[in-house]
Coordinates of C-alpha atoms in Angstrom, one line a residue:
G1 CA 38.0 -7.1 -20.5
D2 CA 40.6 -8.7 -22.3
R3 CA 40.1 -11.6 -21.6
R4 CA 36.5 -10.9 -23.0
L5 CA 37.0 -9.8 -26.1
L6 CA 39.5 -12.7 -27.5
M7 CA 36.8 -15.0 -26.2
L8 CA 34.1 -14.1 -28.0
V9 CA 36.2 -13.6 -31.3
G10 CA 37.5 -17.8 -31.5
G11 CA 33.4 -18.5 -29.3
S12 CA 32.4 -16.9 -33.1
A13 CA 34.4 -18.2 -35.7
L14 CA 35.7 -21.7 -34.3
P15 CA 32.5 -23.5 -34.9
V16 CA 32.1 -22.3 -38.0
L17 CA 35.5 -23.2 -38.5
F18 CA 35.0 -26.5 -37.2
A19 CA 32.6 -27.3 -40.1
L20 CA 33.9 -25.8 -42.6
T21 CA 37.0 -28.4 -41.4
F22 CA 34.2 -31.2 -43.5
A23 CA 32.8 -29.1 -45.9
V24 CA 35.7 -29.3 -48.7
P25 CA 34.4 -29.3 -52.4
K26 CA 33.1 -32.6 -53.7
G27 CA 34.2 -33.5 -56.0
A28 CA 37.5 -32.0 -55.3
S29 CA 41.4 -33.6 -56.2
E30 CA 43.4 -35.1 -53.5
W31 CA 45.5 -32.5 -53.4
V32 CA 42.7 -29.8 -53.6
G33 CA 41.2 -31.7 -50.3
A34 CA 43.8 -32.2 -48.1
T35 CA 45.4 -28.3 -48.9
W36 CA 41.7 -27.5 -47.5
V37 CA 41.3 -29.1 -44.5
V38 CA 45.0 -28.4 -43.1
V39 CA 44.1 -24.0 -44.1
V40 CA 41.2 -24.5 -42.4
F41 CA 42.0 -26.5 -39.3
V42 CA 45.0 -25.1 -38.7
L43 CA 42.8 -21.7 -38.9
A44 CA 40.0 -23.2 -36.9
A45 CA 43.4 -24.7 -34.2
T46 CA 44.4 -21.0 -33.9
A47 CA 40.4 -19.7 -33.3
F48 CA 40.1 -22.3 -30.7
S49 CA 43.0 -21.0 -28.4
F50 CA 41.3 -17.1 -29.0
F51 CA 39.4 -18.6 -26.8
Q52 CA 41.6 -21.2 -24.3
V53 CA 44.4 -19.6 -23.2
P54 CA 41.7 -16.8 -21.7
Y55 CA 38.9 -20.0 -20.6
I56 CA 42.6 -21.7 -18.8
A57 CA 43.8 -17.8 -17.0
L58 CA 40.5 -17.0 -15.4
P59 CA 40.7 -19.3 -12.6
A60 CA 42.9 -17.3 -11.7
E61 CA 41.5 -14.2 -11.0
L62 CA 38.3 -15.3 -10.9
T63 CA 38.8 -16.3 -7.1
H64 CA 42.2 -16.4 -4.7
D65 CA 40.2 -18.9 -1.9
Y66 CA 42.4 -22.5 -2.8
G67 CA 39.7 -24.9 -2.9
A68 CA 37.3 -23.5 -4.4
R69 CA 39.9 -23.3 -7.4
T70 CA 39.6 -27.3 -7.3
R71 CA 35.9 -27.4 -7.0
L72 CA 35.9 -25.1 -10.2
L73 CA 38.3 -27.3 -12.3
T74 CA 36.9 -30.7 -10.9
W75 CA 33.9 -29.3 -12.2
R76 CA 35.6 -28.4 -15.4
I77 CA 37.3 -31.1 -16.4
A78 CA 34.1 -33.8 -15.0
A79 CA 32.2 -32.0 -17.9
L80 CA 35.3 -32.3 -20.4
S81 CA 34.6 -36.0 -20.4
V82 CA 30.3 -36.0 -20.8
A83 CA 31.0 -34.1 -24.1
I84 CA 34.0 -36.0 -25.2
L85 CA 32.4 -39.4 -24.5
L86 CA 29.1 -37.9 -26.2
F87 CA 30.7 -37.0 -29.2
G88 CA 33.1 -40.0 -29.3
A89 CA 29.2 -41.9 -29.9
G90 CA 27.3 -39.1 -30.6
G91 CA 29.7 -38.1 -33.3
P92 CA 29.7 -41.0 -35.9
A93 CA 25.4 -41.5 -35.5
V94 CA 25.1 -38.2 -36.6
R95 CA 26.7 -38.8 -39.6
D96 CA 25.6 -42.0 -40.5
A97 CA 22.0 -40.0 -40.0
A98 CA 23.1 -38.1 -42.2
G99 CA 23.4 -40.8 -44.6
G100 CA 26.6 -41.5 -44.7
G101 CA 29.4 -40.5 -46.5
H102 CA 30.7 -37.3 -48.0
R103 CA 27.1 -34.9 -46.6
G104 CA 27.1 -37.3 -43.4
Y105 CA 30.5 -35.6 -42.6
L106 CA 29.1 -32.4 -43.8
V107 CA 25.7 -32.5 -41.0
M108 CA 27.5 -33.8 -39.0
G109 CA 30.6 -30.5 -39.5
V110 CA 27.4 -28.0 -38.6
V111 CA 25.9 -30.3 -35.7
A112 CA 28.3 -30.6 -33.3
G113 CA 30.3 -27.0 -34.3
A114 CA 26.7 -25.5 -33.3
A115 CA 27.0 -27.3 -30.5
I116 CA 31.3 -25.7 -30.1
G117 CA 28.5 -22.6 -31.1
V118 CA 26.9 -23.3 -27.6
G119 CA 28.6 -23.7 -24.9
M120 CA 31.4 -21.5 -26.1
L121 CA 29.6 -18.4 -26.6
W122 CA 27.5 -18.9 -23.0
C123 CA 30.6 -19.2 -21.5
W124 CA 31.8 -15.8 -22.4
W125 CA 28.5 -14.0 -21.8
W126 CA 28.7 -15.6 -18.4
T127 CA 32.8 -14.9 -18.0
P128 CA 32.9 -11.8 -15.5
R129 CA 33.4 -7.9 -16.9
R130 CA 36.1 -5.3 -16.0
G131 CA 35.9 -4.6 -13.0
E132 CA 33.8 -7.3 -11.6
V133 CA 37.3 -9.5 -10.7
T134 CA 40.3 -8.1 -8.8
V135 CA 43.1 -8.5 -11.3
T136 CA 46.8 -7.4 -10.8
A137 CA 47.6 -4.1 -13.6
H138 CA 50.7 -5.2 -15.6
E139 CA 52.0 -3.0 -18.5
P140 CA 52.1 -5.9 -21.8
A141 CA 54.7 -7.6 -22.2
T142 CA 57.4 -9.1 -24.9
L143 CA 57.2 -12.6 -25.8
R144 CA 60.9 -12.9 -24.1
Q145 CA 59.7 -10.8 -21.8
Q146 CA 56.4 -13.7 -20.8
I147 CA 59.0 -16.3 -21.0
T148 CA 61.4 -14.7 -18.8
D149 CA 58.3 -14.4 -16.3
A150 CA 57.6 -18.5 -16.7
R151 CA 61.4 -19.6 -15.9
E152 CA 61.2 -17.0 -12.4
N153 CA 58.0 -19.1 -11.5
G154 CA 60.3 -21.8 -9.4
P155 CA 56.7 -23.5 -8.8
F156 CA 54.7 -22.9 -13.0
V157 CA 58.1 -24.3 -14.4
V158 CA 58.3 -28.1 -12.3
L159 CA 54.3 -28.7 -12.1
I160 CA 54.5 -28.2 -16.8
S161 CA 57.0 -30.7 -16.5
V162 CA 55.6 -32.2 -14.8
F163 CA 51.5 -32.2 -16.4
V164 CA 53.5 -32.1 -19.4
L165 CA 55.4 -36.1 -18.9
Q166 CA 51.4 -36.8 -17.8
A167 CA 50.6 -35.7 -21.6
L168 CA 53.5 -38.1 -23.5
A169 CA 51.7 -41.3 -20.9
T170 CA 48.8 -40.7 -22.1
G171 CA 48.9 -39.5 -25.4
A172 CA 50.9 -42.7 -25.5
M173 CA 48.6 -45.0 -23.9
L174 CA 46.0 -43.8 -25.6
A175 CA 47.2 -44.0 -29.1
A176 CA 48.1 -47.9 -28.5
A177 CA 44.9 -48.6 -27.4
Q178 CA 44.2 -49.6 -31.4
Y179 CA 46.9 -51.3 -31.7
V180 CA 46.2 -53.4 -28.0
A181 CA 41.7 -53.6 -29.3
T182 CA 43.2 -55.2 -33.0
Y183 CA 46.3 -57.0 -32.0
V184 CA 46.2 -58.2 -28.5
L185 CA 41.9 -58.6 -27.3
G186 CA 41.5 -59.2 -31.4
R187 CA 38.7 -56.7 -31.4
E188 CA 38.5 -53.4 -33.5
S189 CA 35.7 -52.2 -32.1
A190 CA 37.2 -52.9 -28.4
I191 CA 39.0 -49.7 -28.7
S192 CA 35.5 -47.5 -28.2
L193 CA 34.8 -49.4 -24.4
L194 CA 39.2 -49.0 -23.3
F195 CA 38.3 -45.4 -24.4
A196 CA 34.9 -45.2 -22.4
G197 CA 36.7 -47.2 -19.2
L198 CA 40.2 -44.1 -19.0
V199 CA 37.2 -40.8 -20.2
A200 CA 33.6 -41.9 -18.1
P201 CA 35.4 -41.9 -14.7
A202 CA 36.2 -39.0 -14.3
I203 CA 32.5 -37.9 -14.3
L204 CA 32.1 -39.6 -11.8
V205 CA 34.8 -39.4 -9.1
M206 CA 36.0 -35.5 -9.2
P207 CA 33.3 -35.3 -6.3
V208 CA 36.0 -37.4 -4.8
W209 CA 39.7 -36.3 -5.9
Q210 CA 38.6 -32.9 -5.1
R211 CA 37.8 -34.3 -1.2
V212 CA 41.4 -35.3 -1.3
A213 CA 42.6 -31.9 -2.5
N214 CA 40.5 -30.8 0.4
R215 CA 41.4 -33.1 3.3
V216 CA 45.4 -33.4 2.9
G217 CA 46.2 -30.3 -0.5
K218 CA 46.0 -30.1 -4.5
E219 CA 50.2 -31.6 -4.8
R220 CA 49.7 -34.3 -2.6
G221 CA 46.3 -36.1 -4.9
L222 CA 48.2 -35.1 -7.8
A223 CA 51.0 -38.4 -5.6
L224 CA 48.5 -40.1 -5.1
A225 CA 46.5 -40.0 -8.5
S226 CA 50.3 -40.5 -9.9
S227 CA 51.2 -44.1 -7.9
L228 CA 47.4 -45.0 -9.0
F229 CA 48.1 -44.6 -12.6
V230 CA 52.0 -46.1 -11.9
A231 CA 49.8 -49.0 -9.7
A232 CA 47.5 -49.9 -13.3
T233 CA 49.2 -49.3 -16.1
V234 CA 52.1 -52.5 -14.0
L235 CA 48.9 -53.9 -13.5
L236 CA 48.3 -53.6 -18.0
V237 CA 51.5 -56.0 -18.5
L238 CA 49.6 -58.7 -17.7
L239 CA 48.0 -58.4 -20.9
R240 CA 50.5 -59.8 -22.4
A241 CA 50.1 -63.3 -21.0
S242 CA 46.5 -63.1 -20.4
P243 CA 44.7 -61.1 -21.9
G244 CA 40.6 -60.8 -21.0
A245 CA 37.7 -59.3 -20.6
W246 CA 39.5 -58.4 -17.1
V247 CA 41.7 -55.7 -18.9
Y248 CA 38.5 -53.0 -18.7
A249 CA 38.1 -53.4 -14.8
V250 CA 42.4 -52.3 -15.6
V251 CA 41.3 -49.5 -17.4
G252 CA 37.8 -47.9 -16.0
L253 CA 41.7 -48.1 -12.5
A254 CA 44.2 -46.4 -14.6
G255 CA 41.1 -43.9 -15.1
V256 CA 40.2 -42.6 -12.4
A257 CA 44.1 -41.5 -11.6
Y258 CA 43.2 -39.8 -14.9
A259 CA 40.4 -37.4 -13.8
G260 CA 43.1 -36.8 -11.2
L261 CA 45.9 -35.8 -13.1
Q262 CA 43.7 -33.1 -15.6
A263 CA 41.8 -31.5 -12.8
F264 CA 45.0 -31.2 -10.2
P265 CA 47.5 -30.0 -12.6
L266 CA 45.3 -27.2 -13.5
A267 CA 43.4 -26.0 -10.0
M268 CA 47.2 -25.6 -9.8
L269 CA 48.3 -23.7 -11.8
P270 CA 46.3 -20.1 -10.3
D271 CA 48.2 -20.8 -6.8
T272 CA 51.4 -20.9 -8.8
V273 CA 50.5 -17.4 -10.8
T274 CA 49.0 -16.0 -6.9
V275 CA 52.2 -16.7 -4.9
Q276 CA 54.9 -14.9 -8.2
T277 CA 52.1 -12.2 -7.7
A278 CA 52.5 -11.6 -4.5
R279 CA 56.2 -11.4 -4.7
T280 CA 56.8 -9.5 -7.5
G281 CA 54.2 -7.9 -8.8
R282 CA 54.2 -9.8 -12.4
G283 CA 51.9 -13.5 -12.1
R284 CA 50.7 -13.2 -16.2
P285 CA 48.5 -15.4 -15.7
G286 CA 47.7 -15.0 -19.1
S287 CA 51.2 -15.7 -20.3
L288 CA 50.9 -18.8 -18.4
A289 CA 48.1 -19.9 -19.8
G290 CA 49.8 -19.2 -23.3
L291 CA 52.3 -21.9 -22.1
W292 CA 50.3 -24.5 -20.8
P293 CA 48.1 -25.4 -23.8
A294 CA 50.8 -25.2 -26.2
A295 CA 53.5 -27.7 -24.3
E296 CA 49.9 -30.1 -23.2
T297 CA 50.1 -30.1 -27.2
A298 CA 53.5 -31.0 -27.1
G299 CA 52.7 -34.0 -25.0
L300 CA 49.8 -35.2 -26.3
A301 CA 51.5 -35.0 -29.9
C302 CA 54.7 -36.7 -29.2
G303 CA 52.6 -39.8 -27.3
P304 CA 52.3 -41.6 -29.7
A305 CA 56.0 -41.0 -32.1
L306 CA 57.2 -43.4 -29.1
V307 CA 55.0 -45.7 -29.6
L308 CA 55.6 -45.9 -33.0
V309 CA 59.7 -45.7 -32.0
V310 CA 58.8 -49.1 -29.3
L311 CA 56.4 -50.5 -32.1
G312 CA 60.0 -49.7 -35.1
L313 CA 62.1 -51.4 -32.8
S314 CA 60.1 -54.5 -31.1
G315 CA 59.3 -55.4 -34.8
F316 CA 56.1 -54.4 -36.0
V317 CA 54.7 -55.1 -39.2
S318 CA 52.5 -52.5 -40.6
S319 CA 49.2 -53.0 -42.8
R320 CA 48.2 -51.8 -45.9
G321 CA 44.4 -51.0 -46.7
D322 CA 41.9 -53.9 -45.3
E323 CA 45.2 -56.6 -44.6
M324 CA 45.1 -57.6 -41.4
V325 CA 49.1 -58.5 -40.5
V326 CA 49.2 -61.2 -38.4
Q327 CA 52.0 -60.3 -35.6
P328 CA 55.5 -61.3 -34.3
D329 CA 56.1 -62.3 -30.8
G330 CA 57.4 -59.6 -30.9
A331 CA 55.8 -57.2 -31.9
V332 CA 53.0 -58.8 -29.7
T333 CA 54.8 -58.0 -26.9
G334 CA 56.0 -54.2 -27.5
I335 CA 52.0 -53.0 -27.9
V336 CA 51.5 -54.0 -25.0
L337 CA 54.2 -51.6 -22.9
A338 CA 53.7 -49.2 -25.8
F339 CA 49.6 -49.1 -24.2
S340 CA 51.4 -50.5 -19.9
L341 CA 55.4 -50.4 -19.1
L342 CA 55.6 -46.8 -21.1
P343 CA 53.3 -44.7 -19.6
A344 CA 53.6 -46.5 -16.2
V345 CA 57.6 -45.0 -16.6
L346 CA 56.6 -41.6 -18.0
V347 CA 54.1 -41.3 -14.9
L348 CA 57.2 -42.1 -12.6
V349 CA 59.4 -39.5 -13.7
S350 CA 56.7 -36.9 -13.8
L351 CA 56.3 -38.3 -8.8
V352 CA 59.6 -37.2 -9.4
V353 CA 59.2 -34.0 -10.6
L354 CA 56.1 -33.5 -8.4
R355 CA 59.0 -34.0 -5.3
R356 CA 60.2 -30.8 -6.3
Y357 CA 57.2 -28.3 -6.8
P358 CA 57.2 -26.5 -3.5
L359 CA 54.1 -24.7 -2.4
R360 CA 51.4 -25.3 0.1
R361 CA 48.2 -24.3 0.5
H362 CA 49.9 -22.1 3.5
D363 CA 51.9 -20.5 1.3
V364 CA 48.9 -20.2 -1.1
E365 CA 46.2 -18.5 1.1
A366 CA 49.3 -16.4 3.4
A367 CA 50.1 -14.9 -1.3
A368 CA 46.7 -14.2 -1.6
E369 CA 45.7 -12.2 1.4
Q370 CA 48.5 -10.9 0.4
L371 CA 47.1 -9.4 -2.2
V372 CA 43.8 -8.7 -1.0
T373 CA 45.0 -6.1 1.9
T374 CA 47.3 -4.5 -0.9
T375 CA 44.5 -4.5 -3.1
K376 CA 42.4 -3.1 -0.2
E377 CA 45.3 -0.8 -0.2
S378 CA 45.4 1.0 -3.6
D379 CA 42.1 1.9 -3.1
D380 CA 42.1 3.3 0.0

């Protein structure tokens, strides 16, 4: 129904707008170029939201099965990790093959935009039509009503709070990684290995996290992944005393945990919708799905800001151009703490909040059974 229409709009518009982001007119002034990029990028982000919001809402409607939702979302995160790694390596390769510079970036934008379009439209095509899934119908709500419904969904409030704290942590860690590569490990190129170490494990460990969820439940799986992330990031404090290649193994361990931090909350989101729908008749997966990426984006954006605060307090000296500044000892310590202890503390706080998450497998399954029974009675 409406989900598919919005996905089609976003999937058709984003590839074009993505390519146009890199199509600044050659010879344009700095102000014209900056204005072009800002306007087109905002339009591209808006097109992406048309696709992303219904896409996140779909698992609540595709299946009521507790375990099936975990399978859906673990595969999604694994595919996302593959895409991130492919573009991380493939984007620069396409740019360089096209000769670099203005032309290279434009060709990269067109090629990447086409690939994005194929993926999004393929997803749109196979998304069930209206009538192929069981949904609870309700009248459209105002923005105020949607926010009220979200606030009244206690499990969702706890879950999104946990997710925002963990997005802050991962945003901070990714932002600090470049400083670690440059000023602690002494090689700017080390950022590629640090990034791969954090993202790549998701491809391999998703089946493991899926088994964990089936055995102990999603909320305990998230707690386990969070605890592993805290342990790994605390170990990274040792970078200050002994920087070396061992850091890649520990970052890989954090990457194993990061895969769980990504998969479990998304798999738990439709569970909060199911229970709320059974309780009040107003689950509103679209509303909650709209708040979710907004909160995630805010967390990922504020994480780097926290890193800058830590660096400022520790005496970090900014460089100009290609100049490499020798940092004082306090600044190096600040870089290490921003990469290790800061994300560890944020995820530790999220673990405290997670203790308030009330839903267990039997709660979700009972709510799903109630919805199925209600739907059958309505059909009869």
